[in-house]
Structure formats: structure tokens, C-alpha cells
PDB file of C-alpha atoms and ligand atoms in Angstrom:
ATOM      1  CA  UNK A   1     -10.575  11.768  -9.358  1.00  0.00           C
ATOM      2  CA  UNK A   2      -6.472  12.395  -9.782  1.00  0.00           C
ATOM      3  CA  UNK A   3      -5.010  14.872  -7.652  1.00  0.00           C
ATOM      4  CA  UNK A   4      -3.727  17.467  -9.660  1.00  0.00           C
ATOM      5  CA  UNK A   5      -0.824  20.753  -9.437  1.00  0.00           C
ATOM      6  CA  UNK A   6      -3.901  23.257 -10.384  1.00  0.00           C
ATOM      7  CA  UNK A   7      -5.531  21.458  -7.322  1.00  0.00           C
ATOM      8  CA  UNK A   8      -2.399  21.922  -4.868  1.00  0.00           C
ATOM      9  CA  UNK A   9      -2.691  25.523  -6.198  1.00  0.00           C
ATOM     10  CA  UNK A  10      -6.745  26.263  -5.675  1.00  0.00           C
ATOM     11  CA  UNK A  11      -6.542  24.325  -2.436  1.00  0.00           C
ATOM     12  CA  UNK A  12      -3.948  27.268  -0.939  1.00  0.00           C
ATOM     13  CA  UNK A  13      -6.965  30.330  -3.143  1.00  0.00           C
ATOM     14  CA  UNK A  14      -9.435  28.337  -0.730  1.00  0.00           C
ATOM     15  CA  UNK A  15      -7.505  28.337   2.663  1.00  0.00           C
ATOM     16  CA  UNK A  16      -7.461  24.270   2.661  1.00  0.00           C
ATOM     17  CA  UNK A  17      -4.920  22.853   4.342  1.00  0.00           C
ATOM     18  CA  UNK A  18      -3.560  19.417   3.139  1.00  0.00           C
ATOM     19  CA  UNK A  19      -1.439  16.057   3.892  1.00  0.00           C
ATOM     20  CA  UNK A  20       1.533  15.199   2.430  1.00  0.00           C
ATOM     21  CA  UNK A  21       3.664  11.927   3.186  1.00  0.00           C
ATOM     22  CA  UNK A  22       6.520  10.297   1.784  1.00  0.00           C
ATOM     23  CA  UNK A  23       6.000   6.735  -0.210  1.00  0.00           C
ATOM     24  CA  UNK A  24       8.492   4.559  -0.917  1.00  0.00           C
ATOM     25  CA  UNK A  25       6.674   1.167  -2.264  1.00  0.00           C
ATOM     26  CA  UNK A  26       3.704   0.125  -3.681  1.00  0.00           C
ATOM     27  CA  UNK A  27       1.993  -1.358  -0.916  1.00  0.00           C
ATOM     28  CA  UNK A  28       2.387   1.800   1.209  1.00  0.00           C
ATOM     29  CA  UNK A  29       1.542   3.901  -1.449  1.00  0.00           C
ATOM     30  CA  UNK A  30      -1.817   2.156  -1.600  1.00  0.00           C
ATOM     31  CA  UNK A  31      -2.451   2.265   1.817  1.00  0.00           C
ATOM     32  CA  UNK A  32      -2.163   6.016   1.526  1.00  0.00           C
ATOM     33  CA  UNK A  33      -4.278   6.898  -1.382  1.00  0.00           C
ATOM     34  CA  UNK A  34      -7.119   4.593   0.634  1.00  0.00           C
ATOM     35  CA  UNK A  35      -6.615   7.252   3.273  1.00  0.00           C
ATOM     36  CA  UNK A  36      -6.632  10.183   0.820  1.00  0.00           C
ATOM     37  CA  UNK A  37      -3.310  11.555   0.796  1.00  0.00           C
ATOM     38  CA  UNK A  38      -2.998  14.089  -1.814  1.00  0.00           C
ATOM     39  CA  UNK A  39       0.441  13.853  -2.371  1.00  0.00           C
ATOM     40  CA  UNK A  40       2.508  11.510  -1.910  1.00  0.00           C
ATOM     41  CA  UNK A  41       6.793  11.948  -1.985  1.00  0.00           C
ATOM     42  CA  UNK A  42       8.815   9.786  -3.171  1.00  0.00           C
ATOM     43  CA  UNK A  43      11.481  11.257  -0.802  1.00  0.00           C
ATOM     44  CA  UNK A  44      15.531  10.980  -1.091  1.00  0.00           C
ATOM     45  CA  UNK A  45      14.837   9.940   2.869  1.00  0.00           C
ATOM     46  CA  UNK A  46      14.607   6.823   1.016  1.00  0.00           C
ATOM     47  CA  UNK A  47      18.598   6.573   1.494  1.00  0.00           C
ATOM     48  CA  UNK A  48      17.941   6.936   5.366  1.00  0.00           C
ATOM     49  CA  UNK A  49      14.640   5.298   5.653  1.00  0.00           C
ATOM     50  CA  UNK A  50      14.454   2.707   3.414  1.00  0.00           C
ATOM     51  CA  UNK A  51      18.315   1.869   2.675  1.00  0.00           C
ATOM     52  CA  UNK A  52      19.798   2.760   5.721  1.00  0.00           C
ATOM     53  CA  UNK A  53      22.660   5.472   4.939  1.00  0.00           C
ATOM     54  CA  UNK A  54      23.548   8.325   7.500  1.00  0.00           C
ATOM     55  CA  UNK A  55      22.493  11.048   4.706  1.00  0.00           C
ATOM     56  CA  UNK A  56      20.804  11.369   1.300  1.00  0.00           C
ATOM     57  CA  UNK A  57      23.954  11.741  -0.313  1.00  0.00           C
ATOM     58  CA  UNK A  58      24.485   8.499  -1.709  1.00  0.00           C
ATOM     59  CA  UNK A  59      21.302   7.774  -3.282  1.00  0.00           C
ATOM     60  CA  UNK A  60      21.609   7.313  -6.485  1.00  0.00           C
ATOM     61  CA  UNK A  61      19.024   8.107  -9.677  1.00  0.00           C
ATOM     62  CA  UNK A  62      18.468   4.526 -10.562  1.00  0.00           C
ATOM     63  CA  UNK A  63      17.329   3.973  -7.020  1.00  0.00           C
ATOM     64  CA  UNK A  64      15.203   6.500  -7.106  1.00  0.00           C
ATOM     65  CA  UNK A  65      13.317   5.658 -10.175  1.00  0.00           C
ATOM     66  CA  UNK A  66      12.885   1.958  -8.750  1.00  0.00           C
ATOM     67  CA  UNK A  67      11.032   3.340  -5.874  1.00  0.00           C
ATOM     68  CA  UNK A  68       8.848   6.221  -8.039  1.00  0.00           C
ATOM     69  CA  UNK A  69       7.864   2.899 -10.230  1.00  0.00           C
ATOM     70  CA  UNK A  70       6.600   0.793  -7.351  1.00  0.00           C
ATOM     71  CA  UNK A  71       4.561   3.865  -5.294  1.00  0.00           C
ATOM     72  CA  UNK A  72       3.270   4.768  -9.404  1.00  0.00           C
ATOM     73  CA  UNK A  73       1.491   1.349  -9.268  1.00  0.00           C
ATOM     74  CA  UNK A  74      -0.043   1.312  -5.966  1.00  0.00           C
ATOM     75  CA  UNK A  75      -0.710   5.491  -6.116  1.00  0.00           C
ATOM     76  CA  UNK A  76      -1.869   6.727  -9.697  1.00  0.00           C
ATOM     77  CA  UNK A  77      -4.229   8.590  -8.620  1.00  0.00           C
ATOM     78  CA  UNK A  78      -2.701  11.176  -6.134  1.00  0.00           C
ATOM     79  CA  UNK A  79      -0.012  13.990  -6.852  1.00  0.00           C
ATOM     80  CA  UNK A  80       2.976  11.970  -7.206  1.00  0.00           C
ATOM     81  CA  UNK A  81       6.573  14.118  -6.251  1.00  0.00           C
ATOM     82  CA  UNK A  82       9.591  12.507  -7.154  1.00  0.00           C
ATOM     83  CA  UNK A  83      13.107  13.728  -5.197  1.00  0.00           C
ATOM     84  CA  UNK A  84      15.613  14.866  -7.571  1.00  0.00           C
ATOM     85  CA  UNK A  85      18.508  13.234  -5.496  1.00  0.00           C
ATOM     86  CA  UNK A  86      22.073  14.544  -4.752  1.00  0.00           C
ATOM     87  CA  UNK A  87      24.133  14.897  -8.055  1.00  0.00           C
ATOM     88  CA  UNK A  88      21.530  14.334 -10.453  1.00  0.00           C
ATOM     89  CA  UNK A  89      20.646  17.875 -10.879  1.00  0.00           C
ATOM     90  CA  UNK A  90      24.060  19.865 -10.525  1.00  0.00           C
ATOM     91  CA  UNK A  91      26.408  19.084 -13.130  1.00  0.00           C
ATOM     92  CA  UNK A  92      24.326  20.966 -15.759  1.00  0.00           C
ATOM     93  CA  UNK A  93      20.913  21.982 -16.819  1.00  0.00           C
ATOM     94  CA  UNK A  94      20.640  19.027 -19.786  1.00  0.00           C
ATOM     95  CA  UNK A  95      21.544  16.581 -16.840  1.00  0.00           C
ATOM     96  CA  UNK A  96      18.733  17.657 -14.778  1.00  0.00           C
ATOM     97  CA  UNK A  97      16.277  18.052 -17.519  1.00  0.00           C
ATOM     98  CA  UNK A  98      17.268  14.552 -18.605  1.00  0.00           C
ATOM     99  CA  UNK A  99      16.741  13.117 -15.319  1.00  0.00           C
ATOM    100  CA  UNK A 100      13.568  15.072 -14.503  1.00  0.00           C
ATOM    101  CA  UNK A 101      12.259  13.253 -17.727  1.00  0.00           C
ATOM    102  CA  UNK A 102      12.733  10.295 -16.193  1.00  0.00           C
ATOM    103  CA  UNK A 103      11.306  10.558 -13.119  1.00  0.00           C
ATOM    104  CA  UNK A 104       7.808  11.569 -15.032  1.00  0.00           C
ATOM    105  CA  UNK A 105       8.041   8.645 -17.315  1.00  0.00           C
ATOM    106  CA  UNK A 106       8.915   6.537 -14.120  1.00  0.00           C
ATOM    107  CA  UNK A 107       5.341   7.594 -13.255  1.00  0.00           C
ATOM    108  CA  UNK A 108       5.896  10.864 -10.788  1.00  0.00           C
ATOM    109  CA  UNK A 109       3.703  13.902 -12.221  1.00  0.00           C
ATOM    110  CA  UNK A 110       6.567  16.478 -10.868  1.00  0.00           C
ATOM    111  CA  UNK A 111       9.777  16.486  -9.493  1.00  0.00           C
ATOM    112  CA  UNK A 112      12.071  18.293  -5.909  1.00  0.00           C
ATOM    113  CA  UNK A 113      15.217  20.052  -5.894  1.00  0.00           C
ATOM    114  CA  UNK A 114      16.765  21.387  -3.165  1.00  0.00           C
ATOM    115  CA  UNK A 115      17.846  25.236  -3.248  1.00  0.00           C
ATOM    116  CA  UNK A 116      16.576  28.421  -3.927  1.00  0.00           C
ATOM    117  CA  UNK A 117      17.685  31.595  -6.632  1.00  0.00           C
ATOM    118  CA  UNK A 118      21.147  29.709  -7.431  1.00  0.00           C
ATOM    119  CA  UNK A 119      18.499  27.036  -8.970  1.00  0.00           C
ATOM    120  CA  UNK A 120      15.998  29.199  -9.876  1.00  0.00           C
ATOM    121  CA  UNK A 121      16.879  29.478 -13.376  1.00  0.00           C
ATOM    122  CA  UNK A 122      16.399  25.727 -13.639  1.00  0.00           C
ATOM    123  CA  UNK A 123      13.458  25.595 -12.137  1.00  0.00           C
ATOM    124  CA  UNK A 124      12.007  28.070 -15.331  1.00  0.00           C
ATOM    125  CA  UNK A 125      14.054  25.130 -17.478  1.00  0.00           C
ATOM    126  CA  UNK A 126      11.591  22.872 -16.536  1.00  0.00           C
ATOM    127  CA  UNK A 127       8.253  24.026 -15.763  1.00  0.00           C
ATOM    128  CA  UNK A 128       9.058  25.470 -19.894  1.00  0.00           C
ATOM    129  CA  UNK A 129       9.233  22.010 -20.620  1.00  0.00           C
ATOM    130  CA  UNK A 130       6.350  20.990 -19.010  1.00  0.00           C
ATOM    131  CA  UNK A 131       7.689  19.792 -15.828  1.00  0.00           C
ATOM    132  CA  UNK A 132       5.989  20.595 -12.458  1.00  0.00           C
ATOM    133  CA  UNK A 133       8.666  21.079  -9.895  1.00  0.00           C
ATOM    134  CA  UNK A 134       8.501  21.419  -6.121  1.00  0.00           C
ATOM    135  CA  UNK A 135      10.938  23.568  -4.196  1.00  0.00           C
ATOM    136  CA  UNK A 136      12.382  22.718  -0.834  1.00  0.00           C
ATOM    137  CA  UNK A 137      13.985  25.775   1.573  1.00  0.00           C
ATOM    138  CA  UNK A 138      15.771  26.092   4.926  1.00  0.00           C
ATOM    139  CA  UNK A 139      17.520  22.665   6.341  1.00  0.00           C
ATOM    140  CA  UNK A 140      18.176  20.899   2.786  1.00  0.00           C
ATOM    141  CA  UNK A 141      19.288  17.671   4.131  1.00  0.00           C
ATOM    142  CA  UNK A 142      21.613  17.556   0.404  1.00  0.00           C
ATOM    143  CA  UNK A 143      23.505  20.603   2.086  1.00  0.00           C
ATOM    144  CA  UNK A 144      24.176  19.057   5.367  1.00  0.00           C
ATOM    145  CA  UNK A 145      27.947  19.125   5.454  1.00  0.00           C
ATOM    146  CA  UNK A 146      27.809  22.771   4.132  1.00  0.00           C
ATOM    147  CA  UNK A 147      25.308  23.292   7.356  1.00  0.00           C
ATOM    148  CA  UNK A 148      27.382  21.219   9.924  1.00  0.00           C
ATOM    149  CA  UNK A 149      24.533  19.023  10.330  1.00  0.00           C
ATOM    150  CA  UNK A 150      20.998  18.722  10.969  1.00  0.00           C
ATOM    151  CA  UNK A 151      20.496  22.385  11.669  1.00  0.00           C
ATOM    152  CA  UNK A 152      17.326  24.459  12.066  1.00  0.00           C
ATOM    153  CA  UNK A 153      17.798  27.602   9.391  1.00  0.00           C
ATOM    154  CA  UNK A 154      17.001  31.142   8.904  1.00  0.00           C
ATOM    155  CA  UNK A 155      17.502  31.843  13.079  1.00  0.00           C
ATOM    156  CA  UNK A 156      19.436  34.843  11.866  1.00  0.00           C
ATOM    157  CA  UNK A 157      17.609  38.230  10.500  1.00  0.00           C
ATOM    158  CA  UNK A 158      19.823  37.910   6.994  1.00  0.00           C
ATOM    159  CA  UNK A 159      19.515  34.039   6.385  1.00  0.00           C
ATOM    160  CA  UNK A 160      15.636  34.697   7.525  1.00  0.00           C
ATOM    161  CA  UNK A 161      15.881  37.230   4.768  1.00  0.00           C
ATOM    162  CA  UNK A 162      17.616  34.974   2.122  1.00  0.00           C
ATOM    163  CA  UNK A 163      15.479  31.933   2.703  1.00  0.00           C
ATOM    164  CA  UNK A 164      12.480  34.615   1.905  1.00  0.00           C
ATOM    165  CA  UNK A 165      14.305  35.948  -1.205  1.00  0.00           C
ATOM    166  CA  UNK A 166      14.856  32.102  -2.241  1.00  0.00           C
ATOM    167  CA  UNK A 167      11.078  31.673  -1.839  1.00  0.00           C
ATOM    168  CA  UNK A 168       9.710  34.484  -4.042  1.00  0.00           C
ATOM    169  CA  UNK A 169      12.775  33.490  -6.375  1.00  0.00           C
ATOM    170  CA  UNK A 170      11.233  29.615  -6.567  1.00  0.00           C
ATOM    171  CA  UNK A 171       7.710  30.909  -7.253  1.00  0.00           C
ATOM    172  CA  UNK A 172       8.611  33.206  -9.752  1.00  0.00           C
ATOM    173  CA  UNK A 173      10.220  30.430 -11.797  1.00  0.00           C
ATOM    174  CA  UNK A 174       6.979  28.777 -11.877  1.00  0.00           C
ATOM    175  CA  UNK A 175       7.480  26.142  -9.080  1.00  0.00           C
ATOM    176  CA  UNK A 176       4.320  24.830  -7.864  1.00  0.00           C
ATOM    177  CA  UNK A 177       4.901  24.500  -3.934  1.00  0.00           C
ATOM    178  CA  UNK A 178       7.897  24.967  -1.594  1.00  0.00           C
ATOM    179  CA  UNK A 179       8.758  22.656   1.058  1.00  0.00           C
ATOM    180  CA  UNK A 180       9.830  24.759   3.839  1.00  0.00           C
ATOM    181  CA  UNK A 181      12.227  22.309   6.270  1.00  0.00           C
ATOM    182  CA  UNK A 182      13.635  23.295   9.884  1.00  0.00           C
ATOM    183  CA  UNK A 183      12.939  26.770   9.622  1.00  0.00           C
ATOM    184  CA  UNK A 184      12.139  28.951  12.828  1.00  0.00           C
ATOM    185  CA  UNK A 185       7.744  29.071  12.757  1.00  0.00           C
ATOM    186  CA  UNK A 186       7.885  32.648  12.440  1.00  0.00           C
ATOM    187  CA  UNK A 187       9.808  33.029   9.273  1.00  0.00           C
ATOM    188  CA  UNK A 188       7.618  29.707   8.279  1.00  0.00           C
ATOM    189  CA  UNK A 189       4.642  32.047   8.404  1.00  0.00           C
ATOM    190  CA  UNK A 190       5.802  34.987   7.003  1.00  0.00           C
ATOM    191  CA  UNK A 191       6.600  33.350   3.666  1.00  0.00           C
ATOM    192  CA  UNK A 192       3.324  31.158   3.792  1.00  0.00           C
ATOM    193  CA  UNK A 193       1.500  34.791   4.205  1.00  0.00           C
ATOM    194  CA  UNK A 194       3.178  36.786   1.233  1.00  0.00           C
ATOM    195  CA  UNK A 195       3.385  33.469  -1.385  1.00  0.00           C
ATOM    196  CA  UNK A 196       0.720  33.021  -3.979  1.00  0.00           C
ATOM    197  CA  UNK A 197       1.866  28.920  -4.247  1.00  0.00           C
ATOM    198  CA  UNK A 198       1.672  26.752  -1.073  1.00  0.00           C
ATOM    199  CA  UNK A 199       4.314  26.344   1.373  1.00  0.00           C
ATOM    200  CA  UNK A 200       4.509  22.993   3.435  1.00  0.00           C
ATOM    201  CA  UNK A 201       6.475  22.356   6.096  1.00  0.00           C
ATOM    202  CA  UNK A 202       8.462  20.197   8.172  1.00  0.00           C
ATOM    203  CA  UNK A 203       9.691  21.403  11.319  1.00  0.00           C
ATOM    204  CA  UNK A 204       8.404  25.038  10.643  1.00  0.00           C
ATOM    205  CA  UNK A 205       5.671  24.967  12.519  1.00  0.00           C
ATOM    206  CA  UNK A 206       1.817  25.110  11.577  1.00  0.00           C
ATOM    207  CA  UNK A 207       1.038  28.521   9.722  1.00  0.00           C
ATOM    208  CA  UNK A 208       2.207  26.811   6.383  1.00  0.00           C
ATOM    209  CA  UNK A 209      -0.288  25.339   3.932  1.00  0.00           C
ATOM    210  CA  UNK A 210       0.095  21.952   3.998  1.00  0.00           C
ATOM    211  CA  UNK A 211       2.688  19.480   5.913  1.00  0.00           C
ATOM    212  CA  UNK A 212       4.846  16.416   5.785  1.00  0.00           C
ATOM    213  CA  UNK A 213       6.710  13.970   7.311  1.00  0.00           C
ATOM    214  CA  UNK A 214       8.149  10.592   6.506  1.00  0.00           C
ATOM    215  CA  UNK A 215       5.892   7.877   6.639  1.00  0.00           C
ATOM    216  CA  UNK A 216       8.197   6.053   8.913  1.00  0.00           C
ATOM    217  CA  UNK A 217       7.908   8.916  11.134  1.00  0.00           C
ATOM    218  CA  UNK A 218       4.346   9.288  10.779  1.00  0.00           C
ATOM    219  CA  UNK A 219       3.624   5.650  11.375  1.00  0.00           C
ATOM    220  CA  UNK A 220       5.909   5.025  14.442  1.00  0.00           C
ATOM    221  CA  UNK A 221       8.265   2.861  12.353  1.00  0.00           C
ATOM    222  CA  UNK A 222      11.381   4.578  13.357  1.00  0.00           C
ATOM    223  CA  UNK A 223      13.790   2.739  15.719  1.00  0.00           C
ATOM    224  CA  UNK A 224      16.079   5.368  17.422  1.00  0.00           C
ATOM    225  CA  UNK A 225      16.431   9.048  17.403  1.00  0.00           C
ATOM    226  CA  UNK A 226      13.636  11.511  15.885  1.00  0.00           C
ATOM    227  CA  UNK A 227      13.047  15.231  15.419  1.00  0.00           C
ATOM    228  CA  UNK A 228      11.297  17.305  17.691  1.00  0.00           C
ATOM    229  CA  UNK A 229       8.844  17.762  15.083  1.00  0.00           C
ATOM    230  CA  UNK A 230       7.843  14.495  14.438  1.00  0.00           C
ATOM    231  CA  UNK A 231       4.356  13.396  16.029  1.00  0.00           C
ATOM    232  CA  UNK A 232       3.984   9.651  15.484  1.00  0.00           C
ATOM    233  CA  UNK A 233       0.333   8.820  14.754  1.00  0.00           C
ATOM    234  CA  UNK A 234       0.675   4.060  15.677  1.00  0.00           C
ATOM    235  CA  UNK A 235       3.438   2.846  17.158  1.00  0.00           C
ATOM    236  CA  UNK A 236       3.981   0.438  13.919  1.00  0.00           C
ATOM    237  CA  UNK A 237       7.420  -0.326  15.021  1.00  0.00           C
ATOM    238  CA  UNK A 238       6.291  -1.482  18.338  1.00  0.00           C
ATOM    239  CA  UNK A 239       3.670  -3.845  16.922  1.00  0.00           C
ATOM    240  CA  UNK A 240       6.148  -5.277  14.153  1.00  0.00           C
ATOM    241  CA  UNK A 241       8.454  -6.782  16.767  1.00  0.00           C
ATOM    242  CA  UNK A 242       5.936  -7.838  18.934  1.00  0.00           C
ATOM    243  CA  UNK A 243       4.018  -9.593  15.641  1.00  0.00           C
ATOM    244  CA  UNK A 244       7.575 -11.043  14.886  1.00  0.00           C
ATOM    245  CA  UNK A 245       8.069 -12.370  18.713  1.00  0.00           C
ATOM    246  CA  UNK A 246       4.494 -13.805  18.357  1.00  0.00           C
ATOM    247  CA  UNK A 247       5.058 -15.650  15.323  1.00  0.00           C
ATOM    248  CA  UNK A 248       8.548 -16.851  16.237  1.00  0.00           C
ATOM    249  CA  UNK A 249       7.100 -18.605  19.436  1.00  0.00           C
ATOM    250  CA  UNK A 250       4.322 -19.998  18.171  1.00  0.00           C
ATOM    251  CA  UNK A 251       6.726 -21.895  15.451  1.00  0.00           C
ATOM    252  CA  UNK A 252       8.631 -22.708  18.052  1.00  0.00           C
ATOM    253  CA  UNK A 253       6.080 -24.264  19.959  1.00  0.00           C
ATOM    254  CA  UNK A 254       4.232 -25.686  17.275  1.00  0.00           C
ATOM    255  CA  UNK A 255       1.143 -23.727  17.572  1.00  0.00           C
ATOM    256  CA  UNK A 256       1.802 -22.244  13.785  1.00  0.00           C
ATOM    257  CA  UNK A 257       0.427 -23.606  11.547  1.00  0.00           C
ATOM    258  CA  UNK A 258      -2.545 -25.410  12.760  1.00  0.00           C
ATOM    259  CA  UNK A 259      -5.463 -27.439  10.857  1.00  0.00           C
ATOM    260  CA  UNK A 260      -6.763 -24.395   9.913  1.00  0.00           C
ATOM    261  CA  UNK A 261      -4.040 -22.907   7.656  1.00  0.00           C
ATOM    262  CA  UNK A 262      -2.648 -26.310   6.390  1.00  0.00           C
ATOM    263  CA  UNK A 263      -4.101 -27.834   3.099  1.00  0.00           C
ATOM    264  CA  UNK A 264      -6.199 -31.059   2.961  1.00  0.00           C
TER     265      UNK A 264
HETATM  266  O1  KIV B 301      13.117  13.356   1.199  1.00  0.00           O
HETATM  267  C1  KIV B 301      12.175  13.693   1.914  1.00  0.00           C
HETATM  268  O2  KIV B 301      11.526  12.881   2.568  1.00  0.00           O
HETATM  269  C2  KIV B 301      11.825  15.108   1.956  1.00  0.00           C
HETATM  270  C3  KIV B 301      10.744  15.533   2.883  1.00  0.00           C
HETATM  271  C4  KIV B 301      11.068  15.269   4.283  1.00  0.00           C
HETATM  272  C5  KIV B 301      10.308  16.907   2.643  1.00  0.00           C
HETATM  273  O3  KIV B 301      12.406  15.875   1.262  1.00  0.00           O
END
């Protein structure tokens, strides 16, 4: 059965708590509906992740829809989100309306944006149209040079207070969910308690009603630096070079292939 928004939505009536993870191809995407993932993300991370740029900034909408195709295809059946990515969404409200549309017909069931009340009367725009849409609150990785970096939000009583306000602004627009990011666990909590739609987080600690993280993350794939919040469930990455050395040495010594993966 197809994960639905009015199941996101009865799942945080019933007190369930739920998985989400980003997806960025098909074959990942399948793994992850075998496992039951609910929703699945089709994240701008992708520009870190999956393309290798410092921020999200420079992804651009065509990228994005060549990922949401792939993870449609291996993934139909669970919630698919599609990231609204940097500059697709700001110039005006046809823009973003436009490119919303596409990210549905690209296969996603509902789209992201970044930001609270200042995009609150777009996020009424779309659900009008027909168009589920997913907030995201607190460390918006599209605002990082307005933020000086990676920084956790809301420490402060009045941007607690306007992260809040954004919040109840989102959900009385009609967004589904909020994606709360790098947010102290107390404020995290606080909003979970007094919203009607579900809150997941990501570095807000584990009173919200569902949570993410990359799959990367998730999967150990990472090379490098990660966030304190990240809990890395295989150490993928470890096992890929290792795999790699393998395979290399056994070419090299002519152990690969044997009889018994040649042709006769
Ligand atoms: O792009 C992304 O992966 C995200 C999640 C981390 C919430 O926005």
C-alpha cells in the first residue's frame, strides 16, 4: 500500500513515530522501500552528497528533477519529498508554482522549501493548487551565509520564539510536516508538543515525530567530517574500499576471474 500525506498526518493523531531518509537514485531508493521507509527525500544534500559542492547553493532544478526521476522508479510506493533547491522558489510565486509542478510530474508526491512566515503565503499557493509541501525550520542549509555557517538555531529566547512563530505560520498555510534542523532539543519539543502536523528533526533531538538524516550519513558512507547528530547505522564506506582493495588485488594477481565466472 502507498504511503500517503493523510498517513504522515494520522501517524502524528496516533503517537507513531516514523523514518525518514534522503534518496538520491533508484537503486537506493529501492533498497529503502524493501526496508519500509515511509518517506523518502530527495534532498538538495544531493549538491554535497552526491555532487560534491561545499553547499546546496549551486544545485540546480534540472539536477534535481534527474534525481526525483531515478528514486520515482525504484520508490513509487513511499511518500516521495522533492527539495525545492536554492533559486527555484524566490524570484516569484509563478516560478515556484511552475517548478513545484515539475517536481510532481518528475514523480515526487510533494515538495520542501526552506523558511518560515516570509514563505508562508506560498506555501497556501500551493497546497490551493494541490501541492503537498513540507516545511523545513532552524539551520536552513540555503541560508548558510546569512547564518555564518553551519550553525545550531533558536539558542536565543527571541529566535526560539521566531522559529515557533515560523512553525504555527507553516501549518497554518496547510503544510503537511516541518523539518525542524539544528535546533536546541528543547525548543525541538516545544513545537512538536503544540503542532497539530508532524515535526521531524535533524539535530533537534528526539521529542519530534519522526527523523532524518542523509542516507550517506545513515549508512556510514561519509568520508570526513560529520555532525554530532549523525549516528551511522554500517560502516558502508569502510567496506567499499576494502571491496575495491579486494578486487583490485585479485586482478592483479590473477585470481579474478576464475573458471567459474568466465563463459564456456
Ligand atoms: O536536503 C536534505 O537532505 C534535507 C534534510 C537533511 C532534511 O533537507
Amino acid at each position: 500500500m502507498a504511503v500517503t500525506v493523510p498517513d504522515i498526518l494520522d501517524m502524528k493523531r496516533r503517537g507513531e513515530r516514523f523514518a525518514m531518509l534522503t534518496a538520491y537514485d533508484y537503486t537506493t531508493a529501492s533498497l529503502l522501500a524493501e526496508a519500509g521507509i515511509p518517506i523518502l527525500l530527495v534532498g538538495d544534500s544531493l549538491a554535497n552528497t552526491m555532487l560534491g559542492y561545499p553547499t546546496t547553493l549551486p544545485v540546480t532544478m534540472a539536477e534535481m528533477l534527474h534525481h526525483a526521476r531515478a528514486v520515482a522508479r525504484g520508490a513509487p510506493g513511499q511518500l516521495l519529498v522533492g527539495d525545492l533547491p536554492f533559486n527555484s522558489y524566490h524570484a516569484s510565486d509563478e516560478e515556484a508554482i511552475r517548478n513545484a509542478a515539475r517536481m510532481l510530474q518528475a514523480g515526487m508526491h510533494a515538495v520542501k522549501l526552506e523558511g518560515g512566515g516570509r514563505i508562508a503565503e506560498l506555501v497556501g499557493t500551493l497546497t490551493a493548487r494541490g501541492i503537498p509541501v513540507m516545511g523545513h525550520l532552524g539551520l536552513t542549509p540555503q541560508s548558510v551565509h546569512l547564518f555564518g555557517g553551519f550553525r545550531v538555531q533558536g539558542r536565543e529566547a527571541a529566535a526560539a520564539e521566531r522559529i515557533a512563530a515560523d512553525a504555527r505560520a507553516l501549518q497554518e498555510s496547510g503544510a503537511f510536516a516541518v523539518v525542524l534542523e539544528g535546533v536546541p532539543r528543547a525548543l525541538a519539543a516545544s513545537i512538536t508538543h503544540r503542532l497539530d502536523i508532524p515535526t521531524i528533526g535533524i539535530g533537534a533531538g528526539p521529542d519530534c515525530d519522526g527523523q532524518v538524516l542523509t542516507v550517506t550519513d545513515m549508512l556510514g558512507l561519509t568520508r570526513g567530517h560529520v555532525a554530532k547528530f549523525v549516528k551511522a547505522y554500517a560502516a558502508l564506506g569502510d567496506e567499499a574500499i576494502a571491496a575495491a582493495r579486494r578486487f583490485a588485488a585479485e586482478v592483479a594477481s590473477g585470481a579474478y576471474p576464475d573458471d567459474a565466472h568466465s563463459y564456456h
